[in-house]
mmCIF file of C-alpha atoms and ligand atoms in Angstrom:
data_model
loop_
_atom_site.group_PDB
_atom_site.id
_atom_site.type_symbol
_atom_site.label_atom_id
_atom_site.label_comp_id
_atom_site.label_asym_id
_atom_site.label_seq_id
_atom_site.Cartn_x
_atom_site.Cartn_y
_atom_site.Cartn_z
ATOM 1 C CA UNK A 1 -11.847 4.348 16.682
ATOM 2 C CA UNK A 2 -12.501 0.999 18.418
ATOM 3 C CA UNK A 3 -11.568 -2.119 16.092
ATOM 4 C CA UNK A 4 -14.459 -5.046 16.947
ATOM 5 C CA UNK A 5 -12.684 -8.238 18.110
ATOM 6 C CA UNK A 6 -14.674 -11.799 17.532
ATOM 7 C CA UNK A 7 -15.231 -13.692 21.075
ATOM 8 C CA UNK A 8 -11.923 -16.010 20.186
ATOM 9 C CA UNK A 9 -10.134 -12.707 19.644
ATOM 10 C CA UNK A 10 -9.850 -12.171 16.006
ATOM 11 C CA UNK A 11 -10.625 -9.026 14.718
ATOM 12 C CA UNK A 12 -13.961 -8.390 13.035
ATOM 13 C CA UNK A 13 -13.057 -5.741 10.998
ATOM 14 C CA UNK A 14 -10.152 -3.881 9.245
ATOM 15 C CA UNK A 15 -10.868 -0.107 8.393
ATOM 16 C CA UNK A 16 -8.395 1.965 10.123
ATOM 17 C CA UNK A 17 -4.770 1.440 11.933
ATOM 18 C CA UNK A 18 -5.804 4.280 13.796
ATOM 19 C CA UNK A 19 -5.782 2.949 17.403
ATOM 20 C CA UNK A 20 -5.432 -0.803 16.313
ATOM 21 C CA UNK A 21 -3.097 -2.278 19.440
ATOM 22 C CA UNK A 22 0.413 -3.046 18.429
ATOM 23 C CA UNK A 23 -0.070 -6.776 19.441
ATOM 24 C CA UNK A 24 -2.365 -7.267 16.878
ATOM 25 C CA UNK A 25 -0.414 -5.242 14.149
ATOM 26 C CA UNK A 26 2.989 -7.517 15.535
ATOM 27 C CA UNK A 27 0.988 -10.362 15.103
ATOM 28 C CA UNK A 28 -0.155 -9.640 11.586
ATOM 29 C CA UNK A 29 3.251 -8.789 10.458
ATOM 30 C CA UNK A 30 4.732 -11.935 11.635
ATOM 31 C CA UNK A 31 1.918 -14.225 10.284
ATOM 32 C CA UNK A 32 2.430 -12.197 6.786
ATOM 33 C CA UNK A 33 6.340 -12.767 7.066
ATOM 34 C CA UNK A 34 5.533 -16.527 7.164
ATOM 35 C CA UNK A 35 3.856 -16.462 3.827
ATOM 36 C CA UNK A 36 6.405 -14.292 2.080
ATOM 37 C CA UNK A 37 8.901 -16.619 -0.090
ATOM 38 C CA UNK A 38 11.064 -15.636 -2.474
ATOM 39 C CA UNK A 39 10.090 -14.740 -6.115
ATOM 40 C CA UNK A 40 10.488 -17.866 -8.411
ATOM 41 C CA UNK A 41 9.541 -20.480 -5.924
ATOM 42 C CA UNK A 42 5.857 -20.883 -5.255
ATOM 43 C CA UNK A 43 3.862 -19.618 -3.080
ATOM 44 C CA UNK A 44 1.996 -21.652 0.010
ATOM 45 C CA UNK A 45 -1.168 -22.156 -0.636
ATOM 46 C CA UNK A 46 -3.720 -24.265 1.934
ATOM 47 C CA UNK A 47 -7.180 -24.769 2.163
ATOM 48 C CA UNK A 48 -7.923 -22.781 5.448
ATOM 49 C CA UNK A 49 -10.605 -20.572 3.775
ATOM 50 C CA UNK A 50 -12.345 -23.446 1.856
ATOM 51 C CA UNK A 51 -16.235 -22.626 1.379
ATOM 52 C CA UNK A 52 -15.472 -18.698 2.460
ATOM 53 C CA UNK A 53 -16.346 -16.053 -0.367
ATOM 54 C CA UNK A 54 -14.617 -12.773 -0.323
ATOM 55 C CA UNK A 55 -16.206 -10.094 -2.735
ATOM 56 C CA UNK A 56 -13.501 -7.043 -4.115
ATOM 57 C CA UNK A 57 -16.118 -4.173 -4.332
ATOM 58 C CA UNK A 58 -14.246 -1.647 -5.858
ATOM 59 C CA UNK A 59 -15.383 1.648 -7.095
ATOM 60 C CA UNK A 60 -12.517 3.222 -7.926
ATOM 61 C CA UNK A 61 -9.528 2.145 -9.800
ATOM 62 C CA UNK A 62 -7.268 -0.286 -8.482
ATOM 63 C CA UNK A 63 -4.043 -2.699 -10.450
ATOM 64 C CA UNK A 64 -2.145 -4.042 -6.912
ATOM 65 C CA UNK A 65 -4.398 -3.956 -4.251
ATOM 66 C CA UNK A 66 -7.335 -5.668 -6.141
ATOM 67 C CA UNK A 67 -5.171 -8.665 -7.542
ATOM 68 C CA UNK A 68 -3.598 -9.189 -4.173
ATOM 69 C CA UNK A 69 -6.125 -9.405 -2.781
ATOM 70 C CA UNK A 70 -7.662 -11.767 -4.727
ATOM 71 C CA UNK A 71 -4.695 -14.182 -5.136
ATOM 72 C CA UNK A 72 -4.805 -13.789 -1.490
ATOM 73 C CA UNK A 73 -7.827 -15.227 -0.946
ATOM 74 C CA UNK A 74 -7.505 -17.916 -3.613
ATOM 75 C CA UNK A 75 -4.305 -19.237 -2.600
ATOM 76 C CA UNK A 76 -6.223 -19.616 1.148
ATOM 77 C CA UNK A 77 -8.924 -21.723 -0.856
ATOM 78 C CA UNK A 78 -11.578 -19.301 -0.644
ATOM 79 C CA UNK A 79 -13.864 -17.953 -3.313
ATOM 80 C CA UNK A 80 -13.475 -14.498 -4.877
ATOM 81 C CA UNK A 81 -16.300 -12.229 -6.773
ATOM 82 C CA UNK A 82 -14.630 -8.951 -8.254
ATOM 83 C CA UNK A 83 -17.485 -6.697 -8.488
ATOM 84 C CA UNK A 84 -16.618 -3.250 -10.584
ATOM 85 C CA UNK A 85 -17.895 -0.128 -10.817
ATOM 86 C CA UNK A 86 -18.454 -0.625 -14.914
ATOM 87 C CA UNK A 87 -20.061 -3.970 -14.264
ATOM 88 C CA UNK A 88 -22.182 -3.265 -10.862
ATOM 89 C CA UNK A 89 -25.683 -2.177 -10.323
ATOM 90 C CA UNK A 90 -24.222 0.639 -8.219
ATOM 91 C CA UNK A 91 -24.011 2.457 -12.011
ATOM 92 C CA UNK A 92 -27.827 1.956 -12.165
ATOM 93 C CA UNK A 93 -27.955 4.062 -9.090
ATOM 94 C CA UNK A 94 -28.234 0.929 -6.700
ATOM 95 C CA UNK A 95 -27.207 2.367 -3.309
ATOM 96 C CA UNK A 96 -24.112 0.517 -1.777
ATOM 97 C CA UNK A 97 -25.626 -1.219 0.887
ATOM 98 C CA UNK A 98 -28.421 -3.203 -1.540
ATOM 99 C CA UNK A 99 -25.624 -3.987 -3.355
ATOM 100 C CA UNK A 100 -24.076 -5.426 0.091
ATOM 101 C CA UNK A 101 -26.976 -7.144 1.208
ATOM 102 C CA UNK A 102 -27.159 -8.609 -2.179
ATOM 103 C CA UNK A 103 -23.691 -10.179 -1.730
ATOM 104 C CA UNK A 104 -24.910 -11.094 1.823
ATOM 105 C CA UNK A 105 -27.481 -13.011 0.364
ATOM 106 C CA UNK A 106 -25.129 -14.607 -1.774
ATOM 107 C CA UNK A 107 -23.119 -15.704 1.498
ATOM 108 C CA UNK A 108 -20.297 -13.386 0.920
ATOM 109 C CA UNK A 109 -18.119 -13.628 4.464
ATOM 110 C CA UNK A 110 -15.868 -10.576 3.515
ATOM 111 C CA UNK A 111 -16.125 -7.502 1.368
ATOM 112 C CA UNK A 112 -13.024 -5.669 0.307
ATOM 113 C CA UNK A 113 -13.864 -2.484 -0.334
ATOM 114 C CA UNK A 114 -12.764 0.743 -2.361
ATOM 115 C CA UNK A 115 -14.130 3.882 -2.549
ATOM 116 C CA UNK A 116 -13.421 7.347 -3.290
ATOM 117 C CA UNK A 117 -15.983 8.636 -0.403
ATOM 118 C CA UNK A 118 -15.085 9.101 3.184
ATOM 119 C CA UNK A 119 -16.989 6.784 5.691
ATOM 120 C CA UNK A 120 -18.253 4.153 3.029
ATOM 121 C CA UNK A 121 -16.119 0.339 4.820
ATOM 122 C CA UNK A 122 -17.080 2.118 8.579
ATOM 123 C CA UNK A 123 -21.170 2.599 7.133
ATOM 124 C CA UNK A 124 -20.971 -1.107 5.519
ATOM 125 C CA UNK A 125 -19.557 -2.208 8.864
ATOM 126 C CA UNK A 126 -22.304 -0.784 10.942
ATOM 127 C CA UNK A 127 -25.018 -2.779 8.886
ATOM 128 C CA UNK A 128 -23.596 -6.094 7.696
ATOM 129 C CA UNK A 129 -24.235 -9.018 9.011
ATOM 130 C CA UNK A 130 -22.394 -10.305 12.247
ATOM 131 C CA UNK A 131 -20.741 -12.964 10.658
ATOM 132 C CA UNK A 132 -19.811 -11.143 7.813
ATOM 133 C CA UNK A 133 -16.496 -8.673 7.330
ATOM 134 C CA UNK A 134 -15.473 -5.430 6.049
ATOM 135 C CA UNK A 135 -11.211 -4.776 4.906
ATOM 136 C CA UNK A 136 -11.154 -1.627 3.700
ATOM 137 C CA UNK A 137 -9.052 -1.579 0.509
ATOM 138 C CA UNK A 138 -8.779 2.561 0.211
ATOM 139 C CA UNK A 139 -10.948 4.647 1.521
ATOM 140 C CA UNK A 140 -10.361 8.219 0.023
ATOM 141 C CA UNK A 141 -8.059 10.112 1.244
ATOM 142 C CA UNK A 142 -8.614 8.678 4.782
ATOM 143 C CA UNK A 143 -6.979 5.153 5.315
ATOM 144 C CA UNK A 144 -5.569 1.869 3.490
ATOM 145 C CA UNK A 145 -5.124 -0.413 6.246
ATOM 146 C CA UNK A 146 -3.304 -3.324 4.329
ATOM 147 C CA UNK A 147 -1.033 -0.773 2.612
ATOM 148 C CA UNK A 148 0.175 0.364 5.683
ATOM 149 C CA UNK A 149 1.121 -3.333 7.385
ATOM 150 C CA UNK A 150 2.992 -3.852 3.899
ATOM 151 C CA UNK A 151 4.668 -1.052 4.492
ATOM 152 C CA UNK A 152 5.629 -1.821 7.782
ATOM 153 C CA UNK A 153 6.208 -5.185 7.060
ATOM 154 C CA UNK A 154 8.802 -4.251 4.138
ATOM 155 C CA UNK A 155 10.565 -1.607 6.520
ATOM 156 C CA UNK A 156 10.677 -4.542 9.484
ATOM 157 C CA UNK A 157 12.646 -6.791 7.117
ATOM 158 C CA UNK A 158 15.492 -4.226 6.315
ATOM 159 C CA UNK A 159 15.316 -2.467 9.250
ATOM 160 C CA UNK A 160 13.718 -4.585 12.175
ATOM 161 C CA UNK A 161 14.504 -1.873 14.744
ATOM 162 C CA UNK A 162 11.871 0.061 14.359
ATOM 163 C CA UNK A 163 12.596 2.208 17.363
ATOM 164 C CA UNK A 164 15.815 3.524 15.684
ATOM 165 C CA UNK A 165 14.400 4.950 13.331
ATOM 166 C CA UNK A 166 13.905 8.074 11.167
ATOM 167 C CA UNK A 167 11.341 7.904 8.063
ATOM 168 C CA UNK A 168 10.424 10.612 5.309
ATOM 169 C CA UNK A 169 7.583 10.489 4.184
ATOM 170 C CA UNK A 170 7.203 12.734 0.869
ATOM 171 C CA UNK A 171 4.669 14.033 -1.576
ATOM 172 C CA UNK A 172 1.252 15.040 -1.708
ATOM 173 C CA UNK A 173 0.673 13.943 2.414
ATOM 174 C CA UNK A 174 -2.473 16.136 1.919
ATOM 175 C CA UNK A 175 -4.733 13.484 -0.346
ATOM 176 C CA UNK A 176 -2.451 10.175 0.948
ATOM 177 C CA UNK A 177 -4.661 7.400 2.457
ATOM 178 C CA UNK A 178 -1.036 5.595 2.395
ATOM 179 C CA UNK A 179 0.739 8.102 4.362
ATOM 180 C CA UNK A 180 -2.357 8.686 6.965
ATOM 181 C CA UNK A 181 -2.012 4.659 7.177
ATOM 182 C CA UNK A 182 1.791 4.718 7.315
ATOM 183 C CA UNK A 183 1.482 7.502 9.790
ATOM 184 C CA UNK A 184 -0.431 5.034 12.253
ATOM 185 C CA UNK A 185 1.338 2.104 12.008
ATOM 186 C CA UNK A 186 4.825 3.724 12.414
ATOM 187 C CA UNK A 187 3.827 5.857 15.139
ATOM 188 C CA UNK A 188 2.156 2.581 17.027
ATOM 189 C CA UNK A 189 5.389 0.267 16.137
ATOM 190 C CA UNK A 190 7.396 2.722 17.875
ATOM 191 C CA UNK A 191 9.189 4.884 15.122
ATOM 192 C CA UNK A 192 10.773 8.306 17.131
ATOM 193 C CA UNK A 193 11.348 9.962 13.836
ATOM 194 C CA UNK A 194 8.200 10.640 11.441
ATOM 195 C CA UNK A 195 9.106 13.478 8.970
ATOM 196 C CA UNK A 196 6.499 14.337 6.317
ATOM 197 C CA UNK A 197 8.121 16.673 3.252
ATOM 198 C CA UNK A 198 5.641 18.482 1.002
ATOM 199 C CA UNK A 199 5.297 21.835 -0.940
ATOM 200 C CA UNK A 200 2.984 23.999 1.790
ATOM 201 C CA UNK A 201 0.167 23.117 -0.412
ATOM 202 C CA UNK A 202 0.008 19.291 -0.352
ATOM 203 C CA UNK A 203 0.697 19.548 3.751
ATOM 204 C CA UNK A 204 -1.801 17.972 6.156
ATOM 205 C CA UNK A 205 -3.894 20.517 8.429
ATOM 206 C CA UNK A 206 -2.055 21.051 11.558
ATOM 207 C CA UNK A 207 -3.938 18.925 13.648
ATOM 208 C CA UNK A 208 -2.852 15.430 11.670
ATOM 209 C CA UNK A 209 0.103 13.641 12.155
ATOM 210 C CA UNK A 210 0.443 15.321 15.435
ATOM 211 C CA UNK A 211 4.649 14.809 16.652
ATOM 212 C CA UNK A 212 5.794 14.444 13.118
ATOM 213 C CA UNK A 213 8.094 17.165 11.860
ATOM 214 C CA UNK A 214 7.287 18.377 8.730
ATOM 215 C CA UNK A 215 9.040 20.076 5.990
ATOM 216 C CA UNK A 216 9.196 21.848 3.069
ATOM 217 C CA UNK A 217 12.070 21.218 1.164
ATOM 218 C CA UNK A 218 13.058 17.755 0.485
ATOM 219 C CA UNK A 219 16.475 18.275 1.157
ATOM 220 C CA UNK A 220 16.162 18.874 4.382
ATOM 221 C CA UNK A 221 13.411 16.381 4.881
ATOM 222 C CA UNK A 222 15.198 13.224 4.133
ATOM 223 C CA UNK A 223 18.767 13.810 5.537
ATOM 224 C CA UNK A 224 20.173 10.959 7.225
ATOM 225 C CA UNK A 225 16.879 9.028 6.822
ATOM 226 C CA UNK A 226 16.260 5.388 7.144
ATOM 227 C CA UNK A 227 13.510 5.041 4.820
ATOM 228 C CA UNK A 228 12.449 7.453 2.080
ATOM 229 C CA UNK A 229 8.912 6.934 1.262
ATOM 230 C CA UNK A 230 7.910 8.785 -1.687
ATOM 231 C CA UNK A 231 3.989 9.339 -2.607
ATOM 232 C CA UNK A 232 2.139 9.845 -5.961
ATOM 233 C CA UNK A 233 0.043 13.509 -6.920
ATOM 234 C CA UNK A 234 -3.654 12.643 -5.984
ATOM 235 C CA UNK A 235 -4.646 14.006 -9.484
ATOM 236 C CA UNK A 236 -7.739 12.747 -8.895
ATOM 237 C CA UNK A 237 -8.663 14.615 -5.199
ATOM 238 C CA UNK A 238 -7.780 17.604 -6.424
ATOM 239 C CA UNK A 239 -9.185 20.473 -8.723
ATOM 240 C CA UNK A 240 -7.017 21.396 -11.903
ATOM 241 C CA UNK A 241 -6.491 24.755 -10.399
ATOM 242 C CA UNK A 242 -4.372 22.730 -7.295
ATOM 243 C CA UNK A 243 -2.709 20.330 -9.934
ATOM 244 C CA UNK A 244 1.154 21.299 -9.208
ATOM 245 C CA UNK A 245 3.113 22.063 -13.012
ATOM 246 C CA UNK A 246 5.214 18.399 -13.068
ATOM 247 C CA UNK A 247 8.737 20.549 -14.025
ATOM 248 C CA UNK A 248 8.357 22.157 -11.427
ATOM 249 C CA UNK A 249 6.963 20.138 -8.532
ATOM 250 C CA UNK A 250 10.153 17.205 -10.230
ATOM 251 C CA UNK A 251 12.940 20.367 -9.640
ATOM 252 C CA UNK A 252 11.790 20.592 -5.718
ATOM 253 C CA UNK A 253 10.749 17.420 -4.956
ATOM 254 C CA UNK A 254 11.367 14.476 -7.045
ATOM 255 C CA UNK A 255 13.612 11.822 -5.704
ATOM 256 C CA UNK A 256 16.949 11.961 -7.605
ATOM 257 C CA UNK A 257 19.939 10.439 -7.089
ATOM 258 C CA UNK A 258 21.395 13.420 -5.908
ATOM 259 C CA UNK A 259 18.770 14.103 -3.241
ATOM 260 C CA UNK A 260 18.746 10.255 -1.684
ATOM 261 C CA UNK A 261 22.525 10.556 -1.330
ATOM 262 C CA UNK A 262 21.314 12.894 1.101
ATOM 263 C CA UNK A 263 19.845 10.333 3.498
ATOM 264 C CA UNK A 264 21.570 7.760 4.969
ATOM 265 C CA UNK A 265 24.259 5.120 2.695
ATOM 266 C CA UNK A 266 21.717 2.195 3.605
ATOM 267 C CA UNK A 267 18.225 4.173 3.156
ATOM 268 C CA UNK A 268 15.487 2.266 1.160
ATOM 269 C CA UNK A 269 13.001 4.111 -1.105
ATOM 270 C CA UNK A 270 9.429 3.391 -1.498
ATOM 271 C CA UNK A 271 6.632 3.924 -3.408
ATOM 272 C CA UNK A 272 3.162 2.891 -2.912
ATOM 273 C CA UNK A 273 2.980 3.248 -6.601
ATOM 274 C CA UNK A 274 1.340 3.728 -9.306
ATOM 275 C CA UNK A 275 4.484 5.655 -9.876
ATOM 276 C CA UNK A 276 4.965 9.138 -11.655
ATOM 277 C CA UNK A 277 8.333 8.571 -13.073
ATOM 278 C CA UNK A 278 10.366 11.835 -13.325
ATOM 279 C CA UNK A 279 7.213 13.753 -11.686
ATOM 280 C CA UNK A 280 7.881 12.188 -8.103
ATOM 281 C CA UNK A 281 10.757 9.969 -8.728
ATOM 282 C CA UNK A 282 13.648 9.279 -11.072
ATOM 283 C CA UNK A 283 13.993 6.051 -12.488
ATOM 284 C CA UNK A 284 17.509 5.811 -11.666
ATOM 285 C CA UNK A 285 15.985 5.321 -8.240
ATOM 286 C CA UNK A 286 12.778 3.672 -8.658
ATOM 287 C CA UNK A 287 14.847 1.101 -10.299
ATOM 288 C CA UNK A 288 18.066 1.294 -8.302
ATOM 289 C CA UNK A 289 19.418 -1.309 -5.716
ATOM 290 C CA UNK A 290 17.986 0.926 -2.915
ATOM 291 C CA UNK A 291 14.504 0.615 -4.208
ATOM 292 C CA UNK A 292 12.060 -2.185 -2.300
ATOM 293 C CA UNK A 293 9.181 -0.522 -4.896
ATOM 294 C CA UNK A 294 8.763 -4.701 -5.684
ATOM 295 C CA UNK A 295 8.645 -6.275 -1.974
ATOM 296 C CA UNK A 296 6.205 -3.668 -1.283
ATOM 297 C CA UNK A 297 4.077 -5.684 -4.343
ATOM 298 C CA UNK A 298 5.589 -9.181 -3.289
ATOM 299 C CA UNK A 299 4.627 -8.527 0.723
ATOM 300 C CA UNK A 300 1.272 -6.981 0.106
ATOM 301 C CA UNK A 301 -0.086 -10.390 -1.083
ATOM 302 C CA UNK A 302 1.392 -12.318 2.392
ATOM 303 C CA UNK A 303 -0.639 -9.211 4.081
ATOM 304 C CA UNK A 304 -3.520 -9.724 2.587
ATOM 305 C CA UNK A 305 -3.935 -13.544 3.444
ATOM 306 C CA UNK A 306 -2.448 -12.407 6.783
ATOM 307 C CA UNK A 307 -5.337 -9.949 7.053
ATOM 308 C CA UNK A 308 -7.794 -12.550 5.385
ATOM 309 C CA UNK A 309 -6.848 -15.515 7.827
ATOM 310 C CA UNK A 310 -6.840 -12.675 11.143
ATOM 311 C CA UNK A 311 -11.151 -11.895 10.123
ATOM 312 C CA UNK A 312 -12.278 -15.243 8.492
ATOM 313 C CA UNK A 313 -10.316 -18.232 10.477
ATOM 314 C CA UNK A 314 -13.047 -18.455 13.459
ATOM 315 C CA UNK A 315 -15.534 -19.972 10.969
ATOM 316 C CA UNK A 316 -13.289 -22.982 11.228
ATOM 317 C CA UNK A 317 -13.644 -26.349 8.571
ATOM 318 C CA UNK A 318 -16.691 -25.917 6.120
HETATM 319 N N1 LIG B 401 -2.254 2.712 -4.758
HETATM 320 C C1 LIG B 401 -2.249 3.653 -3.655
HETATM 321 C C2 LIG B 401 -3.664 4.033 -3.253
HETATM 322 O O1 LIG B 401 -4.606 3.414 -3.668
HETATM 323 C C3 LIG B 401 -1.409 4.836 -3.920
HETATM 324 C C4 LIG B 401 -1.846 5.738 -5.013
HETATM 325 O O2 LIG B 401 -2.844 5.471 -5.690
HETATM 326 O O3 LIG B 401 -1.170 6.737 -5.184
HETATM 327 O O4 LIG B 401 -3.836 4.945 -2.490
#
């Protein structure tokens, strides 16, 4: 895909990290770095966005992503509408774009949106208005954009070296948005070793995440690995018939003490989460001193302004 770029630059649009050039994803990260301070002491905050609106349309159900995104754009100074599924017209069988150009008319500069259908930020894109822009927030099983520069972001700050090293990705890689996303990013920041561990059933089709190994057992997958990404059971893009039995998926492939011991002394484990305790990981880990489960929360709100400030500076002072 080709990512839109404003005439100063900036990019339009975020949908995908499909194709997105590394400077831009480099320049993202470090602008999100400079926003990240440590928990207790506050957070910047600036008036950059002043007189901006961003609109969360979500239609499917969101905890982290919605929230940072909207303390994102409040602690830039702009205005936030959440619009939700329950409360929107979209229930009354509006079609999504009304309900766009109804937030349009309401001079809405940026739409966040999630939803469970393939194509929906990439349709909005094609038919908003120039000045206005579309961050996709989750688009089925296809792509979170700002999911994936958290995740890179919280790899780059324990392991900066990006081209040293090997990452696991593990779990249902079939119905991940986050590990299609992760899969982009790492393989554009320069990562030589992309595994992806899954039960044959939860693997990709052969013709995604082209040059990763893949593998079956989870053993073998994350030996001597850098980073251990674990992913949650897409319950929800799957039929009950798919649904792996929890005992059983937990004795192959949940994260354990045992199995990260495996990887490498100084690995880091993370989780996109909502997490599946003792289905994809153990506590004991999810909760252990090799976990970064909470940076990933802590960074994806200095992403989010990142990506907020990247689309929505050109308009300059109100
Ligand atoms: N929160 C992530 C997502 O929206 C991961 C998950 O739901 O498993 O894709």
């Amino acid at each position: 895909m080709t990512h839109p770029f404003r005439a100063d630059g900036s990019l339009r649009h975020l949908i995908t990290l499909e194709g997105l050039p590394r400077p831009i994803i480099e320049r993202l990260l470090d602008q999100a770095q400079s926003l990240v301070r440590p928990l207790g002491e506050r957070p910047p905050v600036s008036d950059l966005l002043a007189g901006c609106t961003v609109a969360n349309l979500f239609t499917e159900p969101s905890t982290r992503t919605r929230v940072s995104f909207e303390l994102a754009a409040k602690r830039l100074g702009a205005d936030v509408v959440n619009l939700e599924v329950q409360l929107s017209s979209r229930v009354k069988g509006e079609s999504m774009l009304d309900t766009v150009y109804t937030l349009e008319s309401l001079h809405v500069d940026a739409l966040v949106i999630r939803d469970a259908e393939t194509g929906v930020p990439g349709t909005v894109a094609a038919h908003v208005a120039p000045h206005v822009s579309i961050l996709s927030a989750g688009e089925s099983h296809v792509a979170h954009p700002t999911q994936g520069l958290l995740d890179a972001l919280t790899v780059r700050q324990h392991k900066p070296r990006f081209e040293a090293l090997s990452i696991a990705i593990v779990g249902d890689i079939r119905h991940s948005r986050v590990a299609r996303s992760a899969f982009h990013v790492f393989r554009t920041l320069g990562v030589p070793d992309l595994r992806i561990v899954a039960p044959p059933a939860l693997m990709p089709e052969p013709t995604e995440f082209s040059g990763c190994a893949r593998h079956t057992t989870l053993e073998a997958g994350v030996r001597d690995a850098d980073v251990v990404m674990m992913l949650r059971i897409q319950k929800e893009r799957m039929a009950e018939v798919e649904l792996p039995d929890a005992d059983r998926y937990y004795a192959s492939y949940g994260l354990t003490p045992e199995r990260l011991a495996l990887a490498r002394p100084d690995a880091i484990v993370m989780h996109p989460q909502p997490m599946n305790r003792g289905i994809e990981i153990a506590s004991e880990v999810a909760d252990g001193p090799r976990s970064v489960i909470r940076d990933q929360v802590r960074n994806g709100v200095a992403v989010r302004m990142a990506v907020l400030r990247e689309v929505l500076a050109w308009r300059g002072a109100p």
